[in-house]
Amino acid sequence: MCATCGESTPVPRAPRRFAALRNPDSRPYLFGAALAMMADNIEHVITYWVLWERFHSPVLSGFQVISHWVPFLFLSVWFGSLADRYDCRRVIQAAQALFMLVSAAWGVLFLTGTLQVWHACVLLVLHGVAGALWGPGEQLMLHDFVGDEELPSAVRLNATFRSLGVLFGPAVGSALLLGLGSTWGIFANIAFYLPLTLFLFRTRFTGHSRHGGVPRERRRVGIMDSVRVLREVRADHTLVSMIILGGLGSFFVGASLQSAMPLFAQDLGSGSAGTAYGVLLFANGAGGVLGGLVLEATGWIRPTVISAVISTGLYGLFTLCFAVTPSYPLAVLLLVAGGVANLTSMSVGQTVVQLIAPPADRGRVIGVYGMSANGLRFGSGITVGLFGAVVGIHWSLSLSATALCLGTLLAAVHARGAGSHQSKRSG
């Protein structure tokens, strides 16, 4: 399963434009996923505000980021095993139920005035676990809905709709916070998880329908089984390249850009820092949405290793330029461009991984990719956040972005060298 940069990776013919939206099975899922992702971000807006107002703890603020991403790091492969062995509809519904349970628990604690730090820590971890559980099952469902030929469209549009949820979640969360208050706002948030949960009772797809249905063999899902998959993945240089590229972007930039945005707004804003912050934050999210729509409409980017390398490198380059520019208008444009590049990189990487993963282990392979592309996001709190406290946020982000560019170059060399080596052996 080795591949040179874009030559031997299985590449389906170009799908119809917006193919996944034309598909009556995947279309409701995409809209439901967007609402669920919006609910995820609404919860962040409300709970983070309440936690800061109640405890004024920078340590707890840092824990909020760690608790969200560390479950992806440690549990993604195991959750991928669950998606491989069980009906993915039920796996995703379990994740959505956990999301709703956490929102309800926040609401009860707000209503009774009994919220303590340890309550917050437990709920933050459970929220992160729900997100990690959702990931592999979601990708298997997308593949089951559309098959190989239209998978690039499904992955790209799913990422775009998720970006829409991320983009509008803070606005809706703020509206709920102001209109209903934190208690009833968090209770109302539960409703946004319901469309996806209910749709999964109606669809006939299980995540395994194209490969004979849910496996009857109920092999034990455990740590050693996950280790086996990790060993097998290590032998495939294309998968390794995709995992490395996903991890590089997460570790060196990841979630830090949003958390650092207030500081950049203060330095770049020609007028009100609050207005500058809102525009920069919107530009960061809008880039992902715009990129997904443009790429889907044009079909310019094919799911190959070289596409992933170029888009990841551009993401690092745009981030580097954003970190050093003194121009506010240019910073806005760079954030939009970086959002386009980041969405391209992640959607291409996810598609390539799915196309070359063995059907029996697809969930676990996706879990390995998720472990890198999502789990390593906590590292950006160190490379940008903590390091920024020492050298300044502009320096830490610029150095991290430079490291991302260099790492991408090394990953490209690795992929090309591995492909050339195997070609010689085959000859």
Short mmCIF file of C-alpha atoms in Angstrom, two decimals:
data_model
loop_
_atom_site.label_atom_id
_atom_site.label_comp_id
_atom_site.label_asym_id
_atom_site.label_seq_id
_atom_site.Cartn_x
_atom_site.Cartn_y
_atom_site.Cartn_z
CA MET A 1 0.00 0.00 0.00
CA CYS A 2 2.92 2.33 -0.48
CA ALA A 3 2.46 5.43 -2.54
CA THR A 4 4.58 8.06 -4.13
CA CYS A 5 3.46 11.61 -3.83
CA GLY A 6 0.12 11.35 -5.59
CA GLU A 7 1.00 8.59 -8.08
CA SER A 8 -0.08 5.29 -6.57
CA THR A 9 -2.63 6.49 -4.03
CA PRO A 10 -6.05 5.18 -5.10
CA VAL A 11 -7.73 8.21 -6.66
CA PRO A 12 -11.38 7.93 -7.66
CA ARG A 13 -12.65 9.73 -10.72
CA ALA A 14 -13.84 13.27 -10.07
CA PRO A 15 -17.26 13.09 -8.36
CA ARG A 16 -20.24 15.27 -9.16
CA ARG A 17 -20.08 18.74 -7.68
CA PHE A 18 -21.70 18.74 -4.24
CA ALA A 19 -22.28 15.02 -4.67
CA ALA A 20 -22.81 14.35 -0.97
CA LEU A 21 -25.52 17.01 -0.82
CA ARG A 22 -27.28 15.43 -3.81
CA ASN A 23 -27.28 12.10 -1.98
CA PRO A 24 -30.57 11.77 -0.04
CA ASP A 25 -28.92 9.55 2.56
CA SER A 26 -25.92 11.71 3.42
CA ARG A 27 -27.62 15.11 3.13
CA PRO A 28 -29.61 14.88 6.40
CA TYR A 29 -26.50 13.63 8.16
CA LEU A 30 -24.45 16.64 7.04
CA PHE A 31 -27.04 19.11 8.32
CA GLY A 32 -27.46 17.19 11.57
CA ALA A 33 -23.70 17.08 12.09
CA ALA A 34 -23.49 20.85 11.54
CA LEU A 35 -26.13 21.43 14.22
CA ALA A 36 -24.41 19.05 16.62
CA MET A 37 -21.07 20.78 16.06
CA MET A 38 -22.77 24.12 16.65
CA ALA A 39 -24.15 22.75 19.91
CA ASP A 40 -20.63 21.66 20.87
CA ASN A 41 -19.43 25.25 20.43
CA ILE A 42 -22.50 26.76 22.10
CA GLU A 43 -21.66 24.72 25.19
CA HIS A 44 -18.12 26.07 25.14
CA VAL A 45 -19.36 29.66 24.98
CA ILE A 46 -21.79 29.29 27.88
CA THR A 47 -19.75 27.08 30.18
CA TYR A 48 -16.44 28.87 29.67
CA TRP A 49 -18.14 32.18 30.51
CA VAL A 50 -19.73 30.77 33.66
CA LEU A 51 -16.51 29.08 34.79
CA TRP A 52 -14.52 32.27 34.41
CA GLU A 53 -17.17 34.33 36.19
CA ARG A 54 -17.40 31.81 39.03
CA PHE A 55 -13.77 30.83 39.59
CA HIS A 56 -11.48 33.28 37.71
CA SER A 57 -8.97 30.45 37.34
CA PRO A 58 -6.36 30.56 34.53
CA VAL A 59 -5.48 26.96 35.42
CA LEU A 60 -9.06 25.87 34.79
CA SER A 61 -9.03 27.80 31.50
CA GLY A 62 -5.97 25.81 30.43
CA PHE A 63 -7.61 22.58 31.52
CA GLN A 64 -10.56 23.37 29.26
CA VAL A 65 -8.34 23.03 26.19
CA ILE A 66 -6.47 19.97 27.48
CA SER A 67 -9.63 18.10 28.48
CA HIS A 68 -11.17 18.66 25.06
CA TRP A 69 -8.31 17.15 23.04
CA VAL A 70 -6.51 14.62 25.25
CA PRO A 71 -9.37 12.07 24.92
CA PHE A 72 -8.70 12.07 21.16
CA LEU A 73 -5.06 11.30 21.86
CA PHE A 74 -5.65 8.32 24.15
CA LEU A 75 -9.01 6.93 23.02
CA SER A 76 -9.32 7.49 19.26
CA VAL A 77 -7.89 4.11 18.23
CA TRP A 78 -10.06 2.25 20.74
CA PHE A 79 -13.15 4.17 19.63
CA GLY A 80 -12.19 3.29 16.05
CA SER A 81 -12.27 -0.36 17.12
CA LEU A 82 -15.81 0.12 18.43
CA ALA A 83 -16.83 1.66 15.10
CA ASP A 84 -15.32 -1.33 13.25
CA ARG A 85 -17.15 -3.88 15.38
CA TYR A 86 -20.54 -2.33 16.01
CA ASP A 87 -23.34 -0.45 14.29
CA CYS A 88 -21.95 3.06 13.80
CA ARG A 89 -25.43 4.55 14.16
CA ARG A 90 -25.52 3.41 17.77
CA VAL A 91 -21.93 4.47 18.43
CA ILE A 92 -22.68 8.01 17.22
CA GLN A 93 -25.96 8.09 19.13
CA ALA A 94 -24.05 7.12 22.28
CA ALA A 95 -21.73 10.07 21.67
CA GLN A 96 -24.67 12.43 21.11
CA ALA A 97 -26.38 11.12 24.25
CA LEU A 98 -23.22 11.83 26.23
CA PHE A 99 -23.11 15.37 24.81
CA MET A 100 -26.73 15.92 25.87
CA LEU A 101 -26.14 14.40 29.30
CA VAL A 102 -23.21 16.75 29.88
CA SER A 103 -25.27 19.79 28.85
CA ALA A 104 -28.09 18.69 31.15
CA ALA A 105 -25.64 18.20 34.04
CA TRP A 106 -24.24 21.71 33.51
CA GLY A 107 -27.80 23.05 33.57
CA VAL A 108 -28.65 21.29 36.85
CA LEU A 109 -25.46 22.57 38.49
CA PHE A 110 -26.15 26.12 37.27
CA LEU A 111 -29.78 25.94 38.42
CA THR A 112 -28.97 24.66 41.90
CA GLY A 113 -25.89 26.84 42.37
CA THR A 114 -23.80 23.83 43.40
CA LEU A 115 -21.10 23.98 40.71
CA GLN A 116 -17.60 23.18 42.00
CA VAL A 117 -14.26 22.91 40.23
CA TRP A 118 -14.23 19.12 40.32
CA HIS A 119 -17.70 19.02 38.74
CA ALA A 120 -16.39 21.20 35.92
CA CYS A 121 -13.32 19.01 35.39
CA VAL A 122 -15.40 15.82 35.14
CA LEU A 123 -17.89 17.36 32.70
CA LEU A 124 -15.16 18.88 30.54
CA VAL A 125 -13.46 15.47 30.22
CA LEU A 126 -16.76 13.73 29.40
CA HIS A 127 -17.45 16.34 26.72
CA GLY A 128 -14.04 15.59 25.17
CA VAL A 129 -14.72 11.85 25.33
CA ALA A 130 -18.02 12.35 23.47
CA GLY A 131 -16.21 14.17 20.68
CA ALA A 132 -13.58 11.45 20.37
CA LEU A 133 -16.26 8.72 20.31
CA TRP A 134 -18.14 10.49 17.51
CA GLY A 135 -15.17 10.83 15.12
CA PRO A 136 -14.42 7.33 13.72
CA GLY A 137 -18.07 6.31 13.46
CA GLU A 138 -18.85 9.50 11.59
CA GLN A 139 -16.21 8.81 8.94
CA LEU A 140 -17.38 5.22 8.44
CA MET A 141 -20.95 6.46 7.98
CA LEU A 142 -19.82 8.96 5.33
CA HIS A 143 -18.05 6.21 3.41
CA ASP A 144 -21.10 3.97 3.70
CA PHE A 145 -23.43 6.70 2.45
CA VAL A 146 -21.53 7.53 -0.75
CA GLY A 147 -18.85 4.90 -1.48
CA ASP A 148 -15.33 5.44 -2.83
CA GLU A 149 -16.17 7.61 -5.83
CA GLU A 150 -17.97 10.36 -3.92
CA LEU A 151 -16.05 10.04 -0.65
CA PRO A 152 -13.90 13.15 -1.31
CA SER A 153 -17.09 15.20 -1.63
CA ALA A 154 -18.58 13.72 1.55
CA VAL A 155 -15.46 14.30 3.64
CA ARG A 156 -14.97 17.83 2.29
CA LEU A 157 -18.61 18.84 2.77
CA ASN A 158 -18.70 17.29 6.22
CA ALA A 159 -15.66 19.37 7.17
CA THR A 160 -17.33 22.43 5.64
CA PHE A 161 -20.57 21.90 7.55
CA ARG A 162 -18.60 21.37 10.74
CA SER A 163 -16.82 24.64 10.05
CA LEU A 164 -20.24 26.27 9.73
CA GLY A 165 -21.09 24.92 13.16
CA VAL A 166 -17.84 26.27 14.56
CA LEU A 167 -18.46 29.62 12.85
CA PHE A 168 -22.03 30.14 14.07
CA GLY A 169 -21.78 28.33 17.41
CA PRO A 170 -20.25 31.31 19.27
CA ALA A 171 -22.87 33.70 17.85
CA VAL A 172 -25.79 31.44 18.77
CA GLY A 173 -24.20 30.68 22.14
CA SER A 174 -23.84 34.37 22.90
CA ALA A 175 -27.47 34.96 21.88
CA LEU A 176 -28.66 32.17 24.18
CA LEU A 177 -26.49 33.48 26.99
CA LEU A 178 -27.91 37.00 26.64
CA GLY A 179 -31.50 36.00 25.87
CA LEU A 180 -32.09 33.02 28.16
CA GLY A 181 -29.21 33.20 30.61
CA SER A 182 -26.62 30.52 31.25
CA THR A 183 -28.98 28.00 32.89
CA TRP A 184 -31.81 27.90 30.36
CA GLY A 185 -29.40 28.57 27.52
CA ILE A 186 -27.48 25.37 28.26
CA PHE A 187 -30.73 23.41 28.58
CA ALA A 188 -31.90 24.80 25.21
CA ASN A 189 -28.61 23.68 23.69
CA ILE A 190 -29.66 20.04 24.07
CA ALA A 191 -32.20 20.50 21.26
CA PHE A 192 -29.43 21.06 18.69
CA TYR A 193 -28.15 17.50 19.20
CA LEU A 194 -31.55 15.91 18.51
CA PRO A 195 -31.81 16.12 14.67
CA LEU A 196 -28.71 14.00 14.12
CA THR A 197 -29.66 11.57 16.89
CA LEU A 198 -33.17 11.05 15.50
CA PHE A 199 -31.99 10.77 11.89
CA LEU A 200 -29.78 7.84 12.85
CA PHE A 201 -32.89 5.90 13.88
CA ARG A 202 -34.27 6.36 10.36
CA THR A 203 -31.30 5.62 8.10
CA ARG A 204 -30.60 2.06 6.95
CA PHE A 205 -26.85 2.63 6.72
CA THR A 206 -24.73 1.26 9.56
CA GLY A 207 -21.22 2.25 8.51
CA HIS A 208 -20.69 -1.31 7.22
CA SER A 209 -23.49 -1.80 4.65
CA ARG A 210 -21.15 -1.79 1.64
CA HIS A 211 -19.04 -4.57 3.13
CA GLY A 212 -21.61 -7.11 4.21
CA GLY A 213 -23.17 -5.35 7.18
CA VAL A 214 -22.04 -5.13 10.79
CA PRO A 215 -19.37 -7.80 11.40
CA ARG A 216 -20.79 -10.84 13.12
CA GLU A 217 -17.45 -11.70 14.60
CA ARG A 218 -17.35 -9.87 17.94
CA ARG A 219 -13.64 -9.98 18.54
CA ARG A 220 -12.64 -8.42 21.82
CA VAL A 221 -11.93 -4.73 21.46
CA GLY A 222 -8.84 -4.04 23.53
CA ILE A 223 -5.49 -2.35 23.82
CA MET A 224 -3.54 -5.13 22.09
CA ASP A 225 -5.86 -5.00 19.09
CA SER A 226 -5.16 -1.29 18.83
CA VAL A 227 -1.41 -1.93 19.07
CA ARG A 228 -1.69 -4.41 16.20
CA VAL A 229 -3.28 -1.75 14.00
CA LEU A 230 -0.59 0.76 14.94
CA ARG A 231 2.08 -1.73 13.86
CA GLU A 232 0.35 -2.40 10.54
CA VAL A 233 -0.10 1.31 9.86
CA ARG A 234 3.61 1.87 10.44
CA ALA A 235 4.41 -0.30 7.42
CA ASP A 236 2.34 1.86 5.05
CA HIS A 237 4.29 4.99 4.13
CA THR A 238 1.26 6.78 2.67
CA LEU A 239 -0.68 6.39 5.91
CA VAL A 240 2.35 7.43 7.92
CA SER A 241 2.71 10.55 5.77
CA MET A 242 -0.95 11.50 6.28
CA ILE A 243 -0.73 10.89 10.03
CA ILE A 244 2.43 12.97 10.29
CA LEU A 245 0.94 15.84 8.27
CA GLY A 246 -2.23 15.87 10.36
CA GLY A 247 -0.22 15.81 13.57
CA LEU A 248 2.13 18.59 12.49
CA GLY A 249 -0.67 21.08 11.91
CA SER A 250 -2.35 20.13 15.17
CA PHE A 251 0.74 20.21 17.36
CA PHE A 252 2.32 23.42 16.09
CA VAL A 253 -0.79 25.54 15.43
CA GLY A 254 -3.89 23.53 16.32
CA ALA A 255 -6.31 25.18 18.74
CA SER A 256 -3.88 27.90 19.80
CA LEU A 257 -4.80 30.35 17.06
CA GLN A 258 -8.27 31.00 18.47
CA SER A 259 -7.08 31.31 22.05
CA ALA A 260 -4.34 33.75 21.01
CA MET A 261 -6.66 35.88 18.86
CA PRO A 262 -7.47 38.48 21.57
CA LEU A 263 -3.77 39.35 21.82
CA PHE A 264 -3.43 39.72 18.06
CA ALA A 265 -6.60 41.82 17.97
CA GLN A 266 -5.12 44.14 20.56
CA ASP A 267 -1.91 44.54 18.56
CA LEU A 268 -3.50 44.78 15.11
CA GLY A 269 -6.81 46.53 15.71
CA SER A 270 -6.76 50.07 14.38
CA GLY A 271 -9.95 50.86 16.31
CA SER A 272 -11.78 48.89 18.97
CA ALA A 273 -9.90 45.77 20.05
CA GLY A 274 -13.25 44.04 20.59
CA THR A 275 -14.33 44.71 17.02
CA ALA A 276 -10.95 43.64 15.69
CA TYR A 277 -11.20 40.42 17.70
CA GLY A 278 -14.64 39.62 16.27
CA VAL A 279 -13.51 40.20 12.69
CA LEU A 280 -10.34 38.13 13.09
CA LEU A 281 -12.25 35.28 14.72
CA PHE A 282 -14.87 35.36 11.97
CA ALA A 283 -12.19 35.39 9.26
CA ASN A 284 -10.53 32.37 10.80
CA GLY A 285 -13.77 30.37 10.69
CA ALA A 286 -15.01 31.76 7.38
CA GLY A 287 -11.87 30.56 5.60
CA GLY A 288 -12.79 26.94 6.28
CA VAL A 289 -16.35 27.39 5.06
CA LEU A 290 -15.31 29.35 1.97
CA GLY A 291 -12.56 26.87 1.16
CA GLY A 292 -14.88 23.89 1.37
CA LEU A 293 -17.50 25.48 -0.87
CA VAL A 294 -14.99 26.66 -3.48
CA LEU A 295 -13.15 23.34 -3.60
CA GLU A 296 -16.40 21.43 -3.86
CA ALA A 297 -17.70 23.69 -6.63
CA THR A 298 -14.51 23.60 -8.69
CA GLY A 299 -13.13 20.11 -8.02
CA TRP A 300 -9.62 21.55 -8.30
CA ILE A 301 -8.04 19.46 -5.55
CA ARG A 302 -7.73 15.68 -5.85
CA PRO A 303 -7.14 13.45 -2.81
CA THR A 304 -3.40 12.76 -3.18
CA VAL A 305 -0.38 12.92 -0.93
CA ILE A 306 1.06 15.87 -2.83
CA SER A 307 -2.21 17.81 -2.35
CA ALA A 308 -2.01 17.21 1.39
CA VAL A 309 1.64 18.26 1.49
CA ILE A 310 1.10 21.50 -0.45
CA SER A 311 -2.01 22.53 1.51
CA THR A 312 -0.35 21.79 4.86
CA GLY A 313 2.73 23.77 3.83
CA LEU A 314 0.55 26.70 2.73
CA TYR A 315 -1.29 26.58 6.06
CA GLY A 316 2.03 26.95 7.84
CA LEU A 317 3.16 29.73 5.49
CA PHE A 318 -0.06 31.74 5.84
CA THR A 319 0.08 31.35 9.62
CA LEU A 320 3.70 32.53 9.67
CA CYS A 321 2.81 35.62 7.62
CA PHE A 322 -0.15 36.32 9.92
CA ALA A 323 2.10 36.13 12.96
CA VAL A 324 4.54 38.74 11.65
CA THR A 325 2.38 41.16 9.65
CA PRO A 326 1.68 44.59 11.19
CA SER A 327 -1.22 45.16 8.75
CA TYR A 328 -4.73 44.45 10.03
CA PRO A 329 -6.38 44.07 6.56
CA LEU A 330 -3.60 41.72 5.46
CA ALA A 331 -3.99 39.72 8.68
CA VAL A 332 -7.70 39.20 7.91
CA LEU A 333 -6.89 37.97 4.38
CA LEU A 334 -4.19 35.64 5.69
CA LEU A 335 -6.60 34.11 8.19
CA VAL A 336 -9.12 33.42 5.43
CA ALA A 337 -6.40 31.90 3.23
CA GLY A 338 -5.11 29.83 6.14
CA GLY A 339 -8.61 28.53 6.82
CA VAL A 340 -8.91 27.41 3.21
CA ALA A 341 -5.53 25.66 3.34
CA ASN A 342 -6.27 23.99 6.68
CA LEU A 343 -9.62 22.61 5.52
CA THR A 344 -8.00 21.33 2.33
CA SER A 345 -5.20 19.64 4.24
CA MET A 346 -7.47 17.92 6.75
CA SER A 347 -10.14 16.82 4.24
CA VAL A 348 -7.56 15.49 1.76
CA GLY A 349 -5.71 13.64 4.51
CA GLN A 350 -8.92 12.12 5.87
CA THR A 351 -10.01 11.03 2.39
CA VAL A 352 -6.68 9.38 1.50
CA VAL A 353 -6.65 7.51 4.81
CA GLN A 354 -10.15 6.16 4.22
CA LEU A 355 -9.47 5.14 0.63
CA ILE A 356 -6.42 3.03 1.43
CA ALA A 357 -7.48 1.62 4.81
CA PRO A 358 -8.52 -2.06 4.81
CA PRO A 359 -12.33 -2.24 5.25
CA ALA A 360 -12.04 -4.50 8.30
CA ASP A 361 -9.78 -2.03 10.10
CA ARG A 362 -11.01 1.26 8.62
CA GLY A 363 -12.36 2.58 11.92
CA ARG A 364 -9.13 1.88 13.77
CA VAL A 365 -7.00 3.41 11.02
CA ILE A 366 -9.24 6.49 11.12
CA GLY A 367 -8.75 6.43 14.88
CA VAL A 368 -4.98 6.53 14.43
CA TYR A 369 -5.35 9.51 12.11
CA GLY A 370 -7.70 11.20 14.59
CA MET A 371 -5.26 10.53 17.41
CA SER A 372 -2.69 12.57 15.51
CA ALA A 373 -4.83 15.20 13.76
CA ASN A 374 -7.01 15.95 16.81
CA GLY A 375 -5.27 14.54 19.88
CA LEU A 376 -2.06 16.48 19.32
CA ARG A 377 -3.93 19.79 19.38
CA PHE A 378 -3.20 20.01 23.08
CA GLY A 379 0.47 20.46 22.14
CA SER A 380 -0.26 23.85 20.54
CA GLY A 381 -0.98 25.13 24.02
CA ILE A 382 2.69 24.48 24.74
CA THR A 383 4.29 25.48 21.43
CA VAL A 384 2.29 28.71 21.11
CA GLY A 385 0.64 29.38 24.48
CA LEU A 386 3.25 28.61 27.12
CA PHE A 387 6.19 29.49 24.88
CA GLY A 388 4.38 32.72 24.01
CA ALA A 389 4.37 33.69 27.67
CA VAL A 390 8.18 33.62 27.52
CA VAL A 391 9.02 35.14 24.12
CA GLY A 392 5.75 36.83 23.13
CA ILE A 393 2.82 35.49 21.14
CA HIS A 394 4.04 36.80 17.77
CA TRP A 395 7.39 35.06 18.16
CA SER A 396 5.92 31.79 19.45
CA LEU A 397 3.35 31.55 16.65
CA SER A 398 5.88 32.49 13.96
CA LEU A 399 8.39 29.92 15.22
CA SER A 400 5.67 27.26 15.49
CA ALA A 401 4.49 28.01 11.95
CA THR A 402 8.08 27.79 10.71
CA ALA A 403 8.42 24.40 12.40
CA LEU A 404 5.21 23.32 10.67
CA CYS A 405 6.62 24.32 7.26
CA LEU A 406 9.89 22.48 7.88
CA GLY A 407 8.10 19.42 9.20
CA THR A 408 5.85 19.38 6.13
CA LEU A 409 8.91 19.48 3.88
CA LEU A 410 10.46 16.54 5.74
CA ALA A 411 7.20 14.58 5.50
CA ALA A 412 7.14 15.18 1.74
CA VAL A 413 10.73 13.94 1.42
CA HIS A 414 9.84 10.86 3.47
CA ALA A 415 6.82 10.05 1.31
CA ARG A 416 8.71 10.51 -1.97
CA GLY A 417 11.75 8.60 -0.75
CA ALA A 418 9.62 5.72 0.49
CA GLY A 419 7.80 5.55 -2.85
CA SER A 420 11.06 5.58 -4.82
CA HIS A 421 12.52 2.85 -2.61
CA GLN A 422 9.54 0.57 -3.15
CA SER A 423 9.53 1.26 -6.90
CA LYS A 424 13.17 0.08 -7.11
CA ARG A 425 12.34 -3.04 -5.15
CA SER A 426 9.39 -3.77 -7.41
CA GLY A 427 11.62 -3.32 -10.47
#
